[in-house]
mmCIF file with all atom_site columns, C-alpha atoms in Angstrom:
data_model
loop_
_atom_site.group_PDB
_atom_site.id
_atom_site.type_symbol
_atom_site.label_atom_id
_atom_site.label_alt_id
_atom_site.label_comp_id
_atom_site.label_asym_id
_atom_site.label_entity_id
_atom_site.label_seq_id
_atom_site.pdbx_PDB_ins_code
_atom_site.Cartn_x
_atom_site.Cartn_y
_atom_site.Cartn_z
_atom_site.occupancy
_atom_site.B_iso_or_equiv
_atom_site.pdbx_formal_charge
_atom_site.auth_seq_id
_atom_site.auth_comp_id
_atom_site.auth_asym_id
_atom_site.auth_atom_id
_atom_site.pdbx_PDB_model_num
ATOM 1   C CA . MET A 1 1   ? 6.283  11.371  5.915   1.00 56.00 ? 19  MET A CA 1
ATOM 2   C CA . GLU A 1 2   ? 3.731  9.272   7.757   1.00 63.00 ? 20  GLU A CA 1
ATOM 3   C CA . SER A 1 3   ? 3.787  5.774   9.236   1.00 71.00 ? 21  SER A CA 1
ATOM 4   C CA . VAL A 1 4   ? 2.262  2.978   7.175   1.00 70.00 ? 22  VAL A CA 1
ATOM 5   C CA . PHE A 1 5   ? 0.693  -0.143  8.649   1.00 63.00 ? 23  PHE A CA 1
ATOM 6   C CA . LEU A 1 6   ? 1.555  -2.727  5.988   1.00 67.00 ? 24  LEU A CA 1
ATOM 7   C CA . ASP A 1 7   ? -1.049 -5.225  7.161   1.00 66.00 ? 25  ASP A CA 1
ATOM 8   C CA . MET A 1 8   ? -3.790 -2.642  6.466   1.00 60.00 ? 26  MET A CA 1
ATOM 9   C CA . VAL A 1 9   ? -2.362 -2.002  2.987   1.00 64.00 ? 27  VAL A CA 1
ATOM 10  C CA . ARG A 1 10  ? -2.301 -5.745  2.371   1.00 62.00 ? 28  ARG A CA 1
ATOM 11  C CA . ALA A 1 11  ? -5.889 -6.149  3.575   1.00 60.00 ? 29  ALA A CA 1
ATOM 12  C CA . THR A 1 12  ? -7.173 -3.460  1.233   1.00 62.00 ? 30  THR A CA 1
ATOM 13  C CA . ALA A 1 13  ? -5.207 -4.944  -1.689  1.00 61.00 ? 31  ALA A CA 1
ATOM 14  C CA . ARG A 1 14  ? -7.025 -8.292  -1.775  1.00 65.00 ? 32  ARG A CA 1
ATOM 15  C CA . GLY A 1 15  ? -7.419 -9.253  -5.390  1.00 66.00 ? 33  GLY A CA 1
ATOM 16  C CA . GLY A 1 16  ? -4.615 -6.893  -6.400  1.00 70.00 ? 34  GLY A CA 1
ATOM 17  C CA . ARG A 1 17  ? -1.510 -8.257  -8.064  1.00 77.00 ? 35  ARG A CA 1
ATOM 18  C CA . GLY A 1 18  ? 1.975  -6.765  -8.284  1.00 82.00 ? 36  GLY A CA 1
ATOM 19  C CA . THR A 1 19  ? 2.697  -3.431  -6.606  1.00 84.00 ? 37  THR A CA 1
ATOM 20  C CA . VAL A 1 20  ? -0.112 -2.557  -4.174  1.00 85.00 ? 38  VAL A CA 1
ATOM 21  C CA . TRP A 1 21  ? 1.706  0.264   -2.342  1.00 83.00 ? 39  TRP A CA 1
ATOM 22  C CA . THR A 1 22  ? 4.758  2.385   -3.052  1.00 83.00 ? 40  THR A CA 1
ATOM 23  C CA . LEU A 1 23  ? 6.765  4.874   -0.986  1.00 82.00 ? 41  LEU A CA 1
ATOM 24  C CA . ALA A 1 24  ? 6.119  8.242   -2.615  1.00 79.00 ? 42  ALA A CA 1
ATOM 25  C CA . ASP A 1 25  ? 7.913  10.744  -0.375  1.00 76.00 ? 43  ASP A CA 1
ATOM 26  C CA . SER A 1 26  ? 11.552 9.650   -0.475  1.00 75.00 ? 44  SER A CA 1
ATOM 27  C CA . GLY A 1 27  ? 14.271 11.058  -2.657  1.00 78.00 ? 45  GLY A CA 1
ATOM 28  C CA . GLU A 1 28  ? 16.710 8.242   -1.853  1.00 84.00 ? 46  GLU A CA 1
ATOM 29  C CA . LEU A 1 29  ? 14.712 5.051   -1.270  1.00 86.00 ? 47  LEU A CA 1
ATOM 30  C CA . ASN A 1 30  ? 12.319 3.046   -3.377  1.00 88.00 ? 48  ASN A CA 1
ATOM 31  C CA . ALA A 1 31  ? 10.001 0.749   -1.433  1.00 89.00 ? 49  ALA A CA 1
ATOM 32  C CA . ASN A 1 32  ? 7.111  -1.289  -2.815  1.00 89.00 ? 50  ASN A CA 1
ATOM 33  C CA . LEU A 1 33  ? 4.657  -3.684  -1.224  1.00 89.00 ? 51  LEU A CA 1
ATOM 34  C CA . LEU A 1 34  ? 4.162  -6.556  -3.664  1.00 91.00 ? 52  LEU A CA 1
ATOM 35  C CA . ARG A 1 35  ? 1.246  -9.014  -3.610  1.00 91.00 ? 53  ARG A CA 1
ATOM 36  C CA . PHE A 1 36  ? 0.897  -12.165 -5.705  1.00 93.00 ? 54  PHE A CA 1
ATOM 37  C CA . PRO A 1 37  ? -1.663 -14.982 -5.846  1.00 92.00 ? 55  PRO A CA 1
ATOM 38  C CA . ALA A 1 38  ? -0.292 -18.548 -5.684  1.00 93.00 ? 56  ALA A CA 1
ATOM 39  C CA . GLY A 1 39  ? 1.779  -19.556 -8.687  1.00 93.00 ? 57  GLY A CA 1
ATOM 40  C CA . THR A 1 40  ? 2.367  -15.998 -9.922  1.00 93.00 ? 58  THR A CA 1
ATOM 41  C CA . GLY A 1 41  ? 5.228  -13.589 -9.376  1.00 93.00 ? 59  GLY A CA 1
ATOM 42  C CA . VAL A 1 42  ? 8.167  -12.027 -11.182 1.00 93.00 ? 60  VAL A CA 1
ATOM 43  C CA . GLU A 1 43  ? 9.973  -13.906 -13.965 1.00 93.00 ? 61  GLU A CA 1
ATOM 44  C CA . GLU A 1 44  ? 13.734 -14.316 -13.824 1.00 94.00 ? 62  GLU A CA 1
ATOM 45  C CA . HIS A 1 45  ? 15.645 -11.134 -14.585 1.00 92.00 ? 63  HIS A CA 1
ATOM 46  C CA . THR A 1 46  ? 18.946 -9.516  -13.681 1.00 93.00 ? 64  THR A CA 1
ATOM 47  C CA . ASN A 1 47  ? 19.140 -6.130  -12.022 1.00 87.00 ? 65  ASN A CA 1
ATOM 48  C CA . GLU A 1 48  ? 22.542 -4.560  -12.668 1.00 89.00 ? 66  GLU A CA 1
ATOM 49  C CA . ALA A 1 49  ? 21.758 -1.239  -10.923 1.00 88.00 ? 67  ALA A CA 1
ATOM 50  C CA . VAL A 1 50  ? 20.975 -1.800  -7.222  1.00 92.00 ? 68  VAL A CA 1
ATOM 51  C CA . ASP A 1 51  ? 21.024 -4.284  -4.346  1.00 94.00 ? 69  ASP A CA 1
ATOM 52  C CA . VAL A 1 52  ? 17.503 -5.190  -3.199  1.00 95.00 ? 70  VAL A CA 1
ATOM 53  C CA . LEU A 1 53  ? 16.074 -6.209  0.184   1.00 95.00 ? 71  LEU A CA 1
ATOM 54  C CA . LEU A 1 54  ? 12.962 -8.393  0.222   1.00 96.00 ? 72  LEU A CA 1
ATOM 55  C CA . VAL A 1 55  ? 11.042 -8.758  3.485   1.00 96.00 ? 73  VAL A CA 1
ATOM 56  C CA . GLY A 1 56  ? 8.248  -11.314 3.852   1.00 95.00 ? 74  GLY A CA 1
ATOM 57  C CA . VAL A 1 57  ? 5.005  -9.741  5.122   1.00 93.00 ? 75  VAL A CA 1
ATOM 58  C CA . ALA A 1 58  ? 2.299  -12.412 4.594   1.00 91.00 ? 76  ALA A CA 1
ATOM 59  C CA . GLY A 1 59  ? 1.964  -15.888 3.142   1.00 94.00 ? 77  GLY A CA 1
ATOM 60  C CA . GLU A 1 60  ? 4.874  -17.743 1.621   1.00 97.00 ? 78  GLU A CA 1
ATOM 61  C CA . GLY A 1 61  ? 6.945  -17.219 -1.508  1.00 97.00 ? 79  GLY A CA 1
ATOM 62  C CA . LEU A 1 62  ? 10.017 -18.571 -3.189  1.00 98.00 ? 80  LEU A CA 1
ATOM 63  C CA . ALA A 1 63  ? 12.853 -16.319 -4.314  1.00 97.00 ? 81  ALA A CA 1
ATOM 64  C CA . ARG A 1 64  ? 15.418 -17.836 -6.635  1.00 97.00 ? 82  ARG A CA 1
ATOM 65  C CA . VAL A 1 65  ? 18.706 -15.910 -6.606  1.00 96.00 ? 83  VAL A CA 1
ATOM 66  C CA . GLY A 1 66  ? 21.711 -17.019 -8.626  1.00 93.00 ? 84  GLY A CA 1
ATOM 67  C CA . GLY A 1 67  ? 20.377 -20.582 -8.737  1.00 92.00 ? 85  GLY A CA 1
ATOM 68  C CA . GLU A 1 68  ? 19.673 -20.811 -4.975  1.00 96.00 ? 86  GLU A CA 1
ATOM 69  C CA . GLU A 1 69  ? 16.134 -21.030 -3.587  1.00 97.00 ? 87  GLU A CA 1
ATOM 70  C CA . HIS A 1 70  ? 15.054 -18.999 -0.548  1.00 98.00 ? 88  HIS A CA 1
ATOM 71  C CA . ARG A 1 71  ? 11.674 -19.326 1.161   1.00 97.00 ? 89  ARG A CA 1
ATOM 72  C CA . LEU A 1 72  ? 10.142 -16.012 2.181   1.00 97.00 ? 90  LEU A CA 1
ATOM 73  C CA . ARG A 1 73  ? 7.489  -15.778 4.891   1.00 96.00 ? 91  ARG A CA 1
ATOM 74  C CA . PRO A 1 74  ? 6.584  -13.096 7.444   1.00 95.00 ? 92  PRO A CA 1
ATOM 75  C CA . GLY A 1 75  ? 9.673  -11.691 9.123   1.00 94.00 ? 93  GLY A CA 1
ATOM 76  C CA . VAL A 1 76  ? 12.220 -13.246 6.728   1.00 97.00 ? 94  VAL A CA 1
ATOM 77  C CA . LEU A 1 77  ? 14.623 -10.778 5.091   1.00 97.00 ? 95  LEU A CA 1
ATOM 78  C CA . LEU A 1 78  ? 16.596 -11.595 1.949   1.00 97.00 ? 96  LEU A CA 1
ATOM 79  C CA . ALA A 1 79  ? 19.392 -9.376  0.597   1.00 97.00 ? 97  ALA A CA 1
ATOM 80  C CA . ILE A 1 80  ? 19.820 -9.737  -3.174  1.00 96.00 ? 98  ILE A CA 1
ATOM 81  C CA . PRO A 1 81  ? 23.043 -8.344  -4.674  1.00 96.00 ? 99  PRO A CA 1
ATOM 82  C CA . LYS A 1 82  ? 22.923 -6.408  -7.921  1.00 94.00 ? 100 LYS A CA 1
ATOM 83  C CA . GLY A 1 83  ? 23.940 -8.499  -10.896 1.00 94.00 ? 101 GLY A CA 1
ATOM 84  C CA . ALA A 1 84  ? 22.409 -11.721 -9.535  1.00 96.00 ? 102 ALA A CA 1
ATOM 85  C CA . PRO A 1 85  ? 19.696 -13.356 -11.659 1.00 96.00 ? 103 PRO A CA 1
ATOM 86  C CA . ARG A 1 86  ? 16.514 -13.512 -9.575  1.00 95.00 ? 104 ARG A CA 1
ATOM 87  C CA . SER A 1 87  ? 12.858 -14.497 -9.717  1.00 96.00 ? 105 SER A CA 1
ATOM 88  C CA . LEU A 1 88  ? 9.992  -14.486 -7.226  1.00 96.00 ? 106 LEU A CA 1
ATOM 89  C CA . ARG A 1 89  ? 6.960  -16.790 -7.044  1.00 97.00 ? 107 ARG A CA 1
ATOM 90  C CA . ALA A 1 90  ? 4.060  -17.000 -4.599  1.00 96.00 ? 108 ALA A CA 1
ATOM 91  C CA . LEU A 1 91  ? 3.590  -20.391 -2.944  1.00 97.00 ? 109 LEU A CA 1
ATOM 92  C CA . SER A 1 92  ? 0.511  -19.373 -0.951  1.00 88.00 ? 110 SER A CA 1
ATOM 93  C CA . GLY A 1 93  ? -2.682 -17.657 -2.096  1.00 83.00 ? 111 GLY A CA 1
ATOM 94  C CA . ASP A 1 94  ? -1.808 -14.265 -0.614  1.00 85.00 ? 112 ASP A CA 1
ATOM 95  C CA . PHE A 1 95  ? 1.959  -13.821 -0.708  1.00 92.00 ? 113 PHE A CA 1
ATOM 96  C CA . VAL A 1 96  ? 3.042  -10.287 0.201   1.00 92.00 ? 114 VAL A CA 1
ATOM 97  C CA . CYS A 1 97  ? 6.567  -8.917  0.519   1.00 93.00 ? 115 CYS A CA 1
ATOM 98  C CA . LEU A 1 98  ? 8.249  -5.550  0.804   1.00 93.00 ? 116 LEU A CA 1
ATOM 99  C CA . SER A 1 99  ? 10.949 -4.670  -1.741  1.00 93.00 ? 117 SER A CA 1
ATOM 100 C CA . VAL A 1 100 ? 13.414 -1.910  -0.804  1.00 93.00 ? 118 VAL A CA 1
ATOM 101 C CA . HIS A 1 101 ? 16.346 -0.481  -2.730  1.00 91.00 ? 119 HIS A CA 1
ATOM 102 C CA . ARG A 1 102 ? 18.188 2.739   -3.487  1.00 87.00 ? 120 ARG A CA 1
ATOM 103 C CA . ARG A 1 103 ? 16.154 4.930   -5.826  1.00 80.00 ? 121 ARG A CA 1
ATOM 104 C CA . ARG A 1 104 ? 17.264 4.800   -9.434  1.00 71.00 ? 122 ARG A CA 1
ATOM 105 C CA . GLY A 1 105 ? 16.164 6.230   -12.753 1.00 54.00 ? 123 GLY A CA 1
ATOM 106 C CA . PRO A 1 106 ? 13.205 4.927   -14.739 1.00 49.00 ? 124 PRO A CA 1
ATOM 107 C CA . LEU A 1 107 ? 13.252 1.325   -15.903 1.00 47.00 ? 125 LEU A CA 1
ATOM 108 C CA . VAL A 1 108 ? 14.118 0.820   -19.541 1.00 46.00 ? 126 VAL A CA 1
ATOM 109 C CA . PRO A 1 109 ? 13.006 -2.595  -20.792 1.00 46.00 ? 127 PRO A CA 1
ATOM 110 C CA . LYS A 1 110 ? 15.500 -4.494  -22.910 1.00 49.00 ? 128 LYS A CA 1
ATOM 111 C CA . ARG A 1 111 ? 14.346 -5.516  -26.367 1.00 49.00 ? 129 ARG A CA 1
ATOM 112 C CA . ARG A 1 112 ? 14.001 -9.218  -26.955 1.00 46.00 ? 130 ARG A CA 1
ATOM 113 C CA . ARG A 1 113 ? 15.697 -10.672 -29.970 1.00 48.00 ? 131 ARG A CA 1
ATOM 114 C CA . GLN A 1 114 ? 13.404 -12.017 -32.644 1.00 50.00 ? 132 GLN A CA 1
ATOM 115 C CA . GLY A 1 115 ? 14.191 -15.352 -34.062 1.00 48.00 ? 133 GLY A CA 1
#
């Protein structure tokens, strides 16, 4: 496993949206560097499988967890418990954060009800 300079990853990801880097060599951890332009992010969802740590890397974002708002900026860490509804939105033009959690199986999207 090698060291990763997240600011270099962020710099090369300009224009990218969503996951711009992922930890590939771990059997136990899942880590992703996420980048979003202002006003975009991740819609509200509930993760029943794992607790998640979000760490602000660049810019500013807003995490909403269980109805509470948390501002993320460089150096701010937010622990999100499994089972809590959460969403994430970029407030600045280049919001970047690191998401870390225990590795789990593949994601299986839930079907939406028609009607």
